[in-house]
PDB file of C-alpha atoms in Angstrom:
ATOM      1  CA  MET A   1       0.000   0.000   0.000  1.00  0.00           C
ATOM      2  CA  ASP A   2       1.375   3.394  -0.987  1.00  0.00           C
ATOM      3  CA  PRO A   3       2.087   5.406   2.229  1.00  0.00           C
ATOM      4  CA  GLU A   4       1.667   8.656   0.313  1.00  0.00           C
ATOM      5  CA  LEU A   5      -1.871   7.699  -0.707  1.00  0.00           C
ATOM      6  CA  THR A   6      -2.869   6.602   2.811  1.00  0.00           C
ATOM      7  CA  SER A   7      -1.611   9.826   4.428  1.00  0.00           C
ATOM      8  CA  LYS A   8      -3.317  12.221   2.018  1.00  0.00           C
ATOM      9  CA  SER A   9      -6.360  14.179   3.134  1.00  0.00           C
ATOM     10  CA  LEU A  10      -9.447  12.667   1.590  1.00  0.00           C
ATOM     11  CA  SER A  11     -10.607  14.803  -1.344  1.00  0.00           C
ATOM     12  CA  PHE A  12     -13.994  14.150  -2.936  1.00  0.00           C
ATOM     13  CA  ASN A  13     -12.996  16.322  -5.882  1.00  0.00           C
ATOM     14  CA  SER A  14     -10.521  13.538  -6.729  1.00  0.00           C
ATOM     15  CA  ALA A  15     -13.308  11.045  -7.509  1.00  0.00           C
ATOM     16  CA  ARG A  16     -12.768   9.170 -10.764  1.00  0.00           C
ATOM     17  CA  PHE A  17     -14.749   6.395 -12.422  1.00  0.00           C
ATOM     18  CA  LEU A  18     -13.189   3.030 -11.593  1.00  0.00           C
ATOM     19  CA  ILE A  19     -15.408   0.204 -12.851  1.00  0.00           C
ATOM     20  CA  SER A  20     -19.018  -0.905 -13.361  1.00  0.00           C
ATOM     21  CA  ALA A  21     -20.319  -4.249 -12.165  1.00  0.00           C
ATOM     22  CA  SER A  22     -23.545  -6.128 -12.749  1.00  0.00           C
ATOM     23  CA  ARG A  23     -22.726  -8.859 -10.209  1.00  0.00           C
ATOM     24  CA  LEU A  24     -20.834  -9.121  -6.924  1.00  0.00           C
ATOM     25  CA  ASP A  25     -18.023 -11.132  -8.513  1.00  0.00           C
ATOM     26  CA  GLU A  26     -17.356  -8.243 -10.935  1.00  0.00           C
ATOM     27  CA  CYS A  27     -16.848  -5.711  -8.127  1.00  0.00           C
ATOM     28  CA  PRO A  28     -13.377  -4.521  -7.079  1.00  0.00           C
ATOM     29  CA  PRO A  29     -11.617  -6.610  -4.379  1.00  0.00           C
ATOM     30  CA  ASP A  30     -13.520  -6.457  -1.081  1.00  0.00           C
ATOM     31  CA  VAL A  31     -10.865  -4.483   0.814  1.00  0.00           C
ATOM     32  CA  GLY A  32     -10.568  -0.922   2.062  1.00  0.00           C
ATOM     33  CA  ALA A  33     -13.650   1.214   2.634  1.00  0.00           C
ATOM     34  CA  GLU A  34     -16.730   2.021   0.547  1.00  0.00           C
ATOM     35  CA  VAL A  35     -19.819   4.145   1.014  1.00  0.00           C
ATOM     36  CA  ALA A  36     -22.753   3.388  -1.274  1.00  0.00           C
ATOM     37  CA  PHE A  37     -25.487   5.727  -2.525  1.00  0.00           C
ATOM     38  CA  ALA A  38     -29.019   4.421  -3.039  1.00  0.00           C
ATOM     39  CA  GLY A  39     -32.322   6.011  -3.936  1.00  0.00           C
ATOM     40  CA  ARG A  40     -35.350   5.949  -6.181  1.00  0.00           C
ATOM     41  CA  SER A  41     -34.506   6.718  -9.770  1.00  0.00           C
ATOM     42  CA  ASN A  42     -35.929  10.249  -9.643  1.00  0.00           C
ATOM     43  CA  ALA A  43     -34.685  11.244  -6.179  1.00  0.00           C
ATOM     44  CA  GLY A  44     -31.638  13.154  -7.444  1.00  0.00           C
ATOM     45  CA  LYS A  45     -28.937  10.610  -6.569  1.00  0.00           C
ATOM     46  CA  SER A  46     -26.692  11.298  -9.563  1.00  0.00           C
ATOM     47  CA  SER A  47     -26.969  15.057  -9.055  1.00  0.00           C
ATOM     48  CA  ALA A  48     -26.094  14.631  -5.370  1.00  0.00           C
ATOM     49  CA  LEU A  49     -23.004  12.570  -6.203  1.00  0.00           C
ATOM     50  CA  ASN A  50     -21.921  15.137  -8.775  1.00  0.00           C
ATOM     51  CA  ALA A  51     -22.345  17.978  -6.254  1.00  0.00           C
ATOM     52  CA  ILE A  52     -20.407  16.141  -3.525  1.00  0.00           C
ATOM     53  CA  THR A  53     -17.511  15.422  -5.896  1.00  0.00           C
ATOM     54  CA  ALA A  54     -17.700  18.817  -7.662  1.00  0.00           C
ATOM     55  CA  ASN A  55     -17.789  16.920 -10.947  1.00  0.00           C
ATOM     56  CA  GLY A  56     -20.892  17.476 -13.040  1.00  0.00           C
ATOM     57  CA  LYS A  57     -20.106  14.493 -15.245  1.00  0.00           C
ATOM     58  CA  LEU A  58     -19.116  11.884 -12.643  1.00  0.00           C
ATOM     59  CA  ALA A  59     -22.506  10.190 -12.264  1.00  0.00           C
ATOM     60  CA  ARG A  60     -24.777  10.316 -15.272  1.00  0.00           C
ATOM     61  CA  THR A  61     -27.883  12.429 -14.894  1.00  0.00           C
ATOM     62  CA  SER A  62     -30.750  11.868 -17.241  1.00  0.00           C
ATOM     63  CA  LYS A  63     -34.253  13.088 -17.900  1.00  0.00           C
ATOM     64  CA  THR A  64     -35.129   9.390 -18.103  1.00  0.00           C
ATOM     65  CA  PRO A  65     -34.990   8.101 -14.492  1.00  0.00           C
ATOM     66  CA  GLY A  66     -33.402   4.736 -13.834  1.00  0.00           C
ATOM     67  CA  ARG A  67     -30.598   4.867 -16.379  1.00  0.00           C
ATOM     68  CA  THR A  68     -28.095   3.604 -13.787  1.00  0.00           C
ATOM     69  CA  ARG A  69     -28.474  -0.158 -14.152  1.00  0.00           C
ATOM     70  CA  LEU A  70     -25.035  -1.214 -12.942  1.00  0.00           C
ATOM     71  CA  ILE A  71     -23.148  -0.791  -9.659  1.00  0.00           C
ATOM     72  CA  ASN A  72     -20.680   1.998 -10.453  1.00  0.00           C
ATOM     73  CA  PHE A  73     -17.485   2.406  -8.425  1.00  0.00           C
ATOM     74  CA  PHE A  74     -15.507   5.650  -8.093  1.00  0.00           C
ATOM     75  CA  SER A  75     -11.984   5.808  -6.661  1.00  0.00           C
ATOM     76  CA  LEU A  76     -10.765   8.589  -4.369  1.00  0.00           C
ATOM     77  CA  ASN A  77      -7.276   9.916  -3.671  1.00  0.00           C
ATOM     78  CA  ARG A  78      -6.915   7.637  -0.636  1.00  0.00           C
ATOM     79  CA  GLU A  79      -5.919   4.085  -1.478  1.00  0.00           C
ATOM     80  CA  GLN A  80      -8.837   1.617  -1.378  1.00  0.00           C
ATOM     81  CA  CYS A  81     -11.426   4.344  -0.606  1.00  0.00           C
ATOM     82  CA  ARG A  82     -14.409   4.315  -2.945  1.00  0.00           C
ATOM     83  CA  LEU A  83     -17.837   5.810  -3.494  1.00  0.00           C
ATOM     84  CA  VAL A  84     -20.437   3.488  -5.006  1.00  0.00           C
ATOM     85  CA  ASP A  85     -23.481   4.444  -7.071  1.00  0.00           C
ATOM     86  CA  LEU A  86     -26.118   1.738  -6.747  1.00  0.00           C
ATOM     87  CA  PRO A  87     -28.807   1.171  -9.399  1.00  0.00           C
ATOM     88  CA  GLY A  88     -31.836   3.406  -8.953  1.00  0.00           C
ATOM     89  CA  TYR A  89     -35.041   1.753  -7.835  1.00  0.00           C
ATOM     90  CA  GLY A  90     -38.118   2.110 -10.041  1.00  0.00           C
ATOM     91  CA  TYR A  91     -36.744   1.582 -13.502  1.00  0.00           C
ATOM     92  CA  ALA A  92     -38.739   2.724 -16.466  1.00  0.00           C
ATOM     93  CA  LYS A  93     -39.383   0.655 -19.585  1.00  0.00           C
ATOM     94  CA  VAL A  94     -37.467  -2.488 -18.649  1.00  0.00           C
ATOM     95  CA  SER A  95     -38.679  -6.034 -18.284  1.00  0.00           C
ATOM     96  CA  ARG A  96     -39.696  -7.590 -14.972  1.00  0.00           C
ATOM     97  CA  ASP A  97     -36.915 -10.181 -15.354  1.00  0.00           C
ATOM     98  CA  MET A  98     -34.288  -7.460 -15.719  1.00  0.00           C
ATOM     99  CA  LYS A  99     -35.634  -5.642 -12.661  1.00  0.00           C
ATOM    100  CA  ASP A 100     -35.570  -8.830 -10.598  1.00  0.00           C
ATOM    101  CA  ASP A 101     -32.043  -9.593 -11.798  1.00  0.00           C
ATOM    102  CA  TRP A 102     -30.759  -6.158 -10.797  1.00  0.00           C
ATOM    103  CA  GLN A 103     -32.449  -6.317  -7.403  1.00  0.00           C
ATOM    104  CA  GLU A 104     -30.965  -9.757  -6.743  1.00  0.00           C
ATOM    105  CA  HIS A 105     -27.416  -8.575  -7.452  1.00  0.00           C
ATOM    106  CA  LEU A 106     -28.000  -5.383  -5.489  1.00  0.00           C
ATOM    107  CA  GLY A 107     -29.066  -7.534  -2.552  1.00  0.00           C
ATOM    108  CA  HIS A 108     -25.876  -9.589  -2.823  1.00  0.00           C
ATOM    109  CA  TYR A 109     -23.800  -6.413  -2.740  1.00  0.00           C
ATOM    110  CA  LEU A 110     -25.574  -4.983   0.319  1.00  0.00           C
ATOM    111  CA  ASN A 111     -25.582  -8.268   2.214  1.00  0.00           C
ATOM    112  CA  ASP A 112     -22.113  -9.583   1.403  1.00  0.00           C
ATOM    113  CA  ARG A 113     -19.835  -6.573   0.842  1.00  0.00           C
ATOM    114  CA  ARG A 114     -17.570  -6.502   3.905  1.00  0.00           C
ATOM    115  CA  CYS A 115     -15.871  -3.158   3.165  1.00  0.00           C
ATOM    116  CA  LEU A 116     -19.199  -1.266   3.069  1.00  0.00           C
ATOM    117  CA  ARG A 117     -18.949   1.366   5.848  1.00  0.00           C
ATOM    118  CA  GLY A 118     -22.310   3.024   5.399  1.00  0.00           C
ATOM    119  CA  LEU A 119     -25.223   3.723   3.085  1.00  0.00           C
ATOM    120  CA  VAL A 120     -26.380   7.121   1.837  1.00  0.00           C
ATOM    121  CA  LEU A 121     -30.104   7.061   1.093  1.00  0.00           C
ATOM    122  CA  VAL A 122     -31.210   9.864  -1.225  1.00  0.00           C
ATOM    123  CA  MET A 123     -34.855  10.931  -1.067  1.00  0.00           C
ATOM    124  CA  ASP A 124     -36.793  13.822  -2.622  1.00  0.00           C
ATOM    125  CA  ILE A 125     -37.933  16.321   0.044  1.00  0.00           C
ATOM    126  CA  ARG A 126     -41.280  16.581  -1.762  1.00  0.00           C
ATOM    127  CA  HIS A 127     -41.836  12.787  -1.717  1.00  0.00           C
ATOM    128  CA  PRO A 128     -39.909  11.448   1.304  1.00  0.00           C
ATOM    129  CA  LEU A 129     -40.058   8.015   2.899  1.00  0.00           C
ATOM    130  CA  THR A 130     -41.493   6.086  -0.025  1.00  0.00           C
ATOM    131  CA  ASP A 131     -41.949   2.327   0.323  1.00  0.00           C
ATOM    132  CA  PHE A 132     -38.441   1.868  -1.080  1.00  0.00           C
ATOM    133  CA  ASP A 133     -36.984   4.363   1.401  1.00  0.00           C
ATOM    134  CA  GLN A 134     -38.709   2.615   4.305  1.00  0.00           C
ATOM    135  CA  MET A 135     -37.416  -0.742   3.108  1.00  0.00           C
ATOM    136  CA  MET A 136     -33.822   0.554   2.958  1.00  0.00           C
ATOM    137  CA  VAL A 137     -34.040   2.145   6.422  1.00  0.00           C
ATOM    138  CA  GLU A 138     -35.371  -1.097   7.885  1.00  0.00           C
ATOM    139  CA  TRP A 139     -32.674  -3.091   6.096  1.00  0.00           C
ATOM    140  CA  CYS A 140     -29.928  -0.876   7.547  1.00  0.00           C
ATOM    141  CA  GLU A 141     -31.464  -1.127  11.007  1.00  0.00           C
ATOM    142  CA  HIS A 142     -31.652  -4.925  10.790  1.00  0.00           C
ATOM    143  CA  ASN A 143     -28.048  -5.195   9.561  1.00  0.00           C
ATOM    144  CA  ASN A 144     -26.559  -2.512  11.845  1.00  0.00           C
ATOM    145  CA  LEU A 145     -25.316  -0.524   8.847  1.00  0.00           C
ATOM    146  CA  PRO A 146     -24.829   3.222   9.470  1.00  0.00           C
ATOM    147  CA  LEU A 147     -27.236   5.296   7.401  1.00  0.00           C
ATOM    148  CA  MET A 148     -27.028   8.859   6.132  1.00  0.00           C
ATOM    149  CA  ILE A 149     -30.168  10.345   4.625  1.00  0.00           C
ATOM    150  CA  LEU A 150     -29.813  13.126   2.081  1.00  0.00           C
ATOM    151  CA  VAL A 151     -33.137  14.913   1.672  1.00  0.00           C
ATOM    152  CA  THR A 152     -32.585  16.348  -1.789  1.00  0.00           C
ATOM    153  CA  LYS A 153     -34.145  19.078  -3.932  1.00  0.00           C
ATOM    154  CA  ALA A 154     -34.541  21.354  -0.893  1.00  0.00           C
ATOM    155  CA  ASP A 155     -34.391  24.320  -3.265  1.00  0.00           C
ATOM    156  CA  LYS A 156     -37.746  23.230  -4.716  1.00  0.00           C
ATOM    157  CA  LEU A 157     -39.526  24.298  -1.495  1.00  0.00           C
ATOM    158  CA  LYS A 158     -39.615  27.538   0.465  1.00  0.00           C
ATOM    159  CA  PHE A 159     -37.254  27.370   3.443  1.00  0.00           C
ATOM    160  CA  GLY A 160     -40.086  27.168   5.992  1.00  0.00           C
ATOM    161  CA  GLN A 161     -41.717  24.299   4.107  1.00  0.00           C
ATOM    162  CA  ALA A 162     -38.371  22.518   3.828  1.00  0.00           C
ATOM    163  CA  LYS A 163     -37.723  22.826   7.574  1.00  0.00           C
ATOM    164  CA  THR A 164     -41.195  21.501   8.363  1.00  0.00           C
ATOM    165  CA  SER A 165     -40.633  18.534   6.052  1.00  0.00           C
ATOM    166  CA  MET A 166     -37.269  17.793   7.723  1.00  0.00           C
ATOM    167  CA  LEU A 167     -38.873  17.861  11.179  1.00  0.00           C
ATOM    168  CA  THR A 168     -41.587  15.453  10.020  1.00  0.00           C
ATOM    169  CA  ILE A 169     -39.022  13.075   8.504  1.00  0.00           C
ATOM    170  CA  GLY A 170     -36.889  13.251  11.657  1.00  0.00           C
ATOM    171  CA  LYS A 171     -39.835  12.329  13.877  1.00  0.00           C
ATOM    172  CA  LYS A 172     -40.693   9.321  11.724  1.00  0.00           C
ATOM    173  CA  LEU A 173     -37.093   8.102  11.872  1.00  0.00           C
ATOM    174  CA  GLN A 174     -36.310   8.797  15.526  1.00  0.00           C
ATOM    175  CA  SER A 175     -36.742   5.166  16.576  1.00  0.00           C
ATOM    176  CA  PHE A 176     -34.114   3.922  14.085  1.00  0.00           C
ATOM    177  CA  GLN A 177     -30.644   3.628  15.623  1.00  0.00           C
ATOM    178  CA  CYS A 178     -28.997   3.240  12.220  1.00  0.00           C
ATOM    179  CA  VAL A 179     -29.759   6.827  11.128  1.00  0.00           C
ATOM    180  CA  GLU A 180     -26.571   8.744  11.948  1.00  0.00           C
ATOM    181  CA  HIS A 181     -27.115  11.757   9.699  1.00  0.00           C
ATOM    182  CA  LEU A 182     -30.223  13.488   8.335  1.00  0.00           C
ATOM    183  CA  ILE A 183     -29.158  16.271   5.976  1.00  0.00           C
ATOM    184  CA  MET A 184     -31.197  18.810   4.031  1.00  0.00           C
ATOM    185  CA  PHE A 185     -29.537  18.843   0.617  1.00  0.00           C
ATOM    186  CA  SER A 186     -29.632  20.713  -2.662  1.00  0.00           C
ATOM    187  CA  ALA A 187     -27.348  19.902  -5.572  1.00  0.00           C
ATOM    188  CA  THR A 188     -28.347  23.240  -7.127  1.00  0.00           C
ATOM    189  CA  SER A 189     -27.527  25.541  -4.194  1.00  0.00           C
ATOM    190  CA  LYS A 190     -24.911  23.160  -2.706  1.00  0.00           C
ATOM    191  CA  ARG A 191     -26.740  23.205   0.620  1.00  0.00           C
ATOM    192  CA  GLY A 192     -25.611  20.274   2.764  1.00  0.00           C
ATOM    193  CA  VAL A 193     -22.574  19.392   0.602  1.00  0.00           C
ATOM    194  CA  ASP A 194     -19.962  20.215   3.266  1.00  0.00           C
ATOM    195  CA  GLU A 195     -21.937  18.446   6.002  1.00  0.00           C
ATOM    196  CA  CYS A 196     -22.245  15.373   3.797  1.00  0.00           C
ATOM    197  CA  ARG A 197     -18.531  15.378   2.951  1.00  0.00           C
ATOM    198  CA  ASP A 198     -17.601  15.574   6.642  1.00  0.00           C
ATOM    199  CA  ALA A 199     -19.824  12.586   7.445  1.00  0.00           C
ATOM    200  CA  LEU A 200     -18.473  10.569   4.503  1.00  0.00           C
ATOM    201  CA  THR A 201     -14.893  11.308   5.570  1.00  0.00           C
ATOM    202  CA  ALA A 202     -15.595  10.050   9.095  1.00  0.00           C
ATOM    203  CA  TRP A 203     -17.007   6.802   7.716  1.00  0.00           C
ATOM    204  CA  LEU A 204     -14.265   6.203   5.153  1.00  0.00           C
ATOM    205  CA  GLU A 205     -11.441   6.977   7.582  1.00  0.00           C
ATOM    206  CA  SER A 206     -12.825   4.917  10.483  1.00  0.00           C
ATOM    207  CA  ASP A 207     -10.965   1.725  11.378  1.00  0.00           C
TER     208      ASP A 207
END
């Protein structure tokens, strides 16, 4: 392991595409530390990743939700530190078999990936805590996986409305021990980016 890479300060601006995988056995070696991003296909996950890494082209954004059909890995400037973009849930215009196949391999990744340090769940502030969101929160709780929730598109609401929505979400999640961070986020205004980066750094640098 390169000592220079392990001593560097973690920089999210350094994120670079590493590899895509459709199955667990195609993923990079299960060593180091990863944080994965999950969310419904229209929740703003790609935009959030691009804002966090200050790279508008890192994760593909599309007017057609659900274009991310593979597990995409991004390297950082610290050796064996990665961000992971998981397939969006709620794919449009694909067959049931393909959906089931993706969900099966996604399940293998979440259940069996030992270097996974935490999950970032991205949800739209205007449509929070969908069935998918609830399922992911309960999964993290059951598996003792730290969870960060990014409540995206905060710029779409007036500030008072956004605060009220955050309070409502917080109350509904207060019984879940896995929720370590609940962050109001906007990829457009960059609200919450620094807070998110600090939390990601703590996870990725933890022993």
